[in-house]
Short mmCIF file of C-alpha atoms in Angstrom, two decimals:
data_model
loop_
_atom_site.label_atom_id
_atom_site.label_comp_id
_atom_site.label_asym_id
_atom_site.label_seq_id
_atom_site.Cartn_x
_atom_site.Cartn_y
_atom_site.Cartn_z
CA UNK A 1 121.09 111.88 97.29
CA UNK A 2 123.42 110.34 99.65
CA UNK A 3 122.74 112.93 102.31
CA UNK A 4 119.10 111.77 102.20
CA UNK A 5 119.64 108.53 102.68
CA UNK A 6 122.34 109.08 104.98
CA UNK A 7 118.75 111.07 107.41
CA UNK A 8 116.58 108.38 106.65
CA UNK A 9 119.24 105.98 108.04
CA UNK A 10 119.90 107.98 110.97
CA UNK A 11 116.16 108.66 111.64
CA UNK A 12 115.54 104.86 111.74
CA UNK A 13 118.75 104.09 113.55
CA UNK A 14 117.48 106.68 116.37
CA UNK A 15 113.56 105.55 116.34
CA UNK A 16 115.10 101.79 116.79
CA UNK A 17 117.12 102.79 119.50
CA UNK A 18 113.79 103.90 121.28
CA UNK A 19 112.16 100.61 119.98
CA UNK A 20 114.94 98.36 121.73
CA UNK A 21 114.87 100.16 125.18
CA UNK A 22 111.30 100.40 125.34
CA UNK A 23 111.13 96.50 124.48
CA UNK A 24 113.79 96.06 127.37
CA UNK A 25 112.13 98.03 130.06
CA UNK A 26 109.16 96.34 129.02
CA UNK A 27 110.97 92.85 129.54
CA UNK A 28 112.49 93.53 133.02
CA UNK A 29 109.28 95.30 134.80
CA UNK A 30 107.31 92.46 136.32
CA UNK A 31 103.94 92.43 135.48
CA UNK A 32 102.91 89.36 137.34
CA UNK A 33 100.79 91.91 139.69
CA UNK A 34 98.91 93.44 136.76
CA UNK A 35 98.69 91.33 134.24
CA UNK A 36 97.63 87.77 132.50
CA UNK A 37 100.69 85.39 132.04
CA UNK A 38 102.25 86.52 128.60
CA UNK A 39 100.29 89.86 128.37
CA UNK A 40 102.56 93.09 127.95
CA UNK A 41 101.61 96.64 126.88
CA UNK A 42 103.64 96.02 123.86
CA UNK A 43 105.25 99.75 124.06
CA UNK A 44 107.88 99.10 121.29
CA UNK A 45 104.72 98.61 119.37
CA UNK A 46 104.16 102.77 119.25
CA UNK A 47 107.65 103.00 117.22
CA UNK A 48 106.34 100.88 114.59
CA UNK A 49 102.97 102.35 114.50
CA UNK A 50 104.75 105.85 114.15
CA UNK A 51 106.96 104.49 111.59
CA UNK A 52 103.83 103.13 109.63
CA UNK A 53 101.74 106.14 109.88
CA UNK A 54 104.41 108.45 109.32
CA UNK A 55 106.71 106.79 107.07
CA UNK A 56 105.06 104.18 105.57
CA UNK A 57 104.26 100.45 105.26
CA UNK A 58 107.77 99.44 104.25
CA UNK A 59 109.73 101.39 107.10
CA UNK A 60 106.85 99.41 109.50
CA UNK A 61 107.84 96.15 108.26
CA UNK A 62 111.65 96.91 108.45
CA UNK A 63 111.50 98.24 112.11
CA UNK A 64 109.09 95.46 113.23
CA UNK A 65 111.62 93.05 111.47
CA UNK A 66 114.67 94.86 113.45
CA UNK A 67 112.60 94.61 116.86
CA UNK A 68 112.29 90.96 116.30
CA UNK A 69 116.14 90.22 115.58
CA UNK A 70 116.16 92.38 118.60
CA UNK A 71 114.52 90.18 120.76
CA UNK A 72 116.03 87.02 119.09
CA UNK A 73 119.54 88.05 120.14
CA UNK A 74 118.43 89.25 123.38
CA UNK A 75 115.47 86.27 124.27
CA UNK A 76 116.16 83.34 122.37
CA UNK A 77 114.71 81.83 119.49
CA UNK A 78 111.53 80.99 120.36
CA UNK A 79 110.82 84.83 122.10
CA UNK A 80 111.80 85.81 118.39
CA UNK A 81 110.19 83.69 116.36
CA UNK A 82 106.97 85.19 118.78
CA UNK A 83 107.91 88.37 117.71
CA UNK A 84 108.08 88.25 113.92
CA UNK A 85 105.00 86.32 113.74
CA UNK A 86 103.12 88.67 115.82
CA UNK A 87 105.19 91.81 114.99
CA UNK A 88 104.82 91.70 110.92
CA UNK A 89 101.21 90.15 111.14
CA UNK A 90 99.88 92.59 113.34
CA UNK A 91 101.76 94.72 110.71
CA UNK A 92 100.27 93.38 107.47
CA UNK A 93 96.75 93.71 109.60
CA UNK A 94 97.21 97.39 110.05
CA UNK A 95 97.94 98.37 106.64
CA UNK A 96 95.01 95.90 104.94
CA UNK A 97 92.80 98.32 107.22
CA UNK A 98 94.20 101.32 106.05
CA UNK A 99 93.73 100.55 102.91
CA UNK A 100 90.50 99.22 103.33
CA UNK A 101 89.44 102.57 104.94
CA UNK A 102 91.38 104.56 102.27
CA UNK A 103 93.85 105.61 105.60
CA UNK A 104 90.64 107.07 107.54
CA UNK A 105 90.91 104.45 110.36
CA UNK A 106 91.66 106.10 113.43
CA UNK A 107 94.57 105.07 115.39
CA UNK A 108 93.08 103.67 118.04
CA UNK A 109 91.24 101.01 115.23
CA UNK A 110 94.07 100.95 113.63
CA UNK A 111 96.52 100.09 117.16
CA UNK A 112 93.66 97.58 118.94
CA UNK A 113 93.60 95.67 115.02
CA UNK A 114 97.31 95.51 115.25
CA UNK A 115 97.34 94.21 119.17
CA UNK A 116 94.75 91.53 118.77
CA UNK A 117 96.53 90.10 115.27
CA UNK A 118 99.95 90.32 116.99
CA UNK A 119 98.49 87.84 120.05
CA UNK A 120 96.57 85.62 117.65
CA UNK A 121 99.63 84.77 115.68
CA UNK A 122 101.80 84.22 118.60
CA UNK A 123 99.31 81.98 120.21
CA UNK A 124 99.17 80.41 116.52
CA UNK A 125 102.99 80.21 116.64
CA UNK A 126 103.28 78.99 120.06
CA UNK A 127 100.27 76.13 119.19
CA UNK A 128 102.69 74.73 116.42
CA UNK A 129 106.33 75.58 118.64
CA UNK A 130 104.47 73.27 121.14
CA UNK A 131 102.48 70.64 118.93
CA UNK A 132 99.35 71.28 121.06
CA UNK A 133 96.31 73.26 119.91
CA UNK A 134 95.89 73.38 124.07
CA UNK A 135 97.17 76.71 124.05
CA UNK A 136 94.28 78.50 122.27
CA UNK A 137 91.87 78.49 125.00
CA UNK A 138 93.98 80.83 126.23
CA UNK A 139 92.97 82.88 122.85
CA UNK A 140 89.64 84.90 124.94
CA UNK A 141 92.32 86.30 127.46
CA UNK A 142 94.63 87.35 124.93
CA UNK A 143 91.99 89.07 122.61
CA UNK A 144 90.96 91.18 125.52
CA UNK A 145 94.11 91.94 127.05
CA UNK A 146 95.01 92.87 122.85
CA UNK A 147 91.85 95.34 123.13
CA UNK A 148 93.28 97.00 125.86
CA UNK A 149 96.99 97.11 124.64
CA UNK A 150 95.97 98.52 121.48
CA UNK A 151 93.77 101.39 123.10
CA UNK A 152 96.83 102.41 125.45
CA UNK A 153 99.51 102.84 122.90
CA UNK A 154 97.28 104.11 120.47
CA UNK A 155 96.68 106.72 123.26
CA UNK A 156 100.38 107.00 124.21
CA UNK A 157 100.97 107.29 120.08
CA UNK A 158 98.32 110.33 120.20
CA UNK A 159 99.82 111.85 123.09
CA UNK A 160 103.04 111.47 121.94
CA UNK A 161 102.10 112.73 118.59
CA UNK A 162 100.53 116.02 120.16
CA UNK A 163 103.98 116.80 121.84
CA UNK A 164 106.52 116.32 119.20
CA UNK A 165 105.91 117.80 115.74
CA UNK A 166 109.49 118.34 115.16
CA UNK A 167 109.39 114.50 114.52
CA UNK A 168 106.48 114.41 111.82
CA UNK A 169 107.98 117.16 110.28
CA UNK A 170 111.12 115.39 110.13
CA UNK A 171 109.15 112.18 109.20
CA UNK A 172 107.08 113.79 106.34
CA UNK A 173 110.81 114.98 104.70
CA UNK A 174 111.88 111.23 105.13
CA UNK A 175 108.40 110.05 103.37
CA UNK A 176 108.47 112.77 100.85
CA UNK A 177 112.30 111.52 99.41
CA UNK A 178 111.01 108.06 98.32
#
């Protein structure tokens, strides 16, 4: 038994690693040119979509949780306060659709549901951090720009996915020991 555990550590240890440096890169490449204030691709994101489609709805939570103490330590408060409300809503969102759909909703439903919830509860979060309600007109851009987030890493997830079965195989092991 301790053996198991010992892989399901490790295998969350190594997916979290990913999680962290793709938050990073994300935070250091400007995307002033590109993008909206405040919009990012959200690639951390497709670790805890993996984890929740793979492993299940409590691994999802956990990594989402360990992203956000990630970004606390790294950001600041306020950046992580943003990312546990959006992270574990957008969470929550995903897996009230799968089981709403009886786990039939494709990822990309599944990734765009999780990338609009994630921006409406920061730009909740942010409303009350700042004690103006202000900030939701900026709620149409946000929806959109979640639309279009959640279609690319649900189509990075896919591709992803398609490449490395050695990881769902190693993932379906980890999901099979609970």
């Amino acid at each position: 038994m301790k053996n198991k555990k010992s892989n399901t550590i490790a295998f969350l240890g190594m997916f979290f690693a990913v999680a962290m440096v793709l938050n990073y890169i994300e935070a250091v490449i400007p995307t002033s040119a590109f993008l909206p204030p405040g919009v990012k691709l959200g690639l951390s994101n497709i670790v805890t979509m993996y984890c929740l489609f793979f492993l299940g709805a409590k691994y999802a939570v956990m990594m989402s949780a360990f992203k956000s103490f990630f970004v606390l330590l790294t950001r600041g408060v306020t950046a992580g306060m943003l990312s546990f409300s959006g992270g574990v809503s957008s969470v929550i969102v995903m897996i009230i659709v799968m089981t709403l759909t009886r786990k039939k909703a494709s990822y990309l439903i599944l990734s765009i549901a999780g990338a609009v919830t994630h921006n409406v509860a920061q730009i909740i979060v942010a409303s009350l951090l700042t004690q103006t309600s202000l900030i939701v007109y900026y709620m149409p851009v946000l929806i959109v720009s979640g639309v279009m987030a959640g279609s690319a890493t649900s189509v990075i997830l896919k591709v992803f996915m398609d490449r490395v079965s050695v990881l769902r195989d190693m993932s379906e092991n980890i999901r099979a020991k609970k």
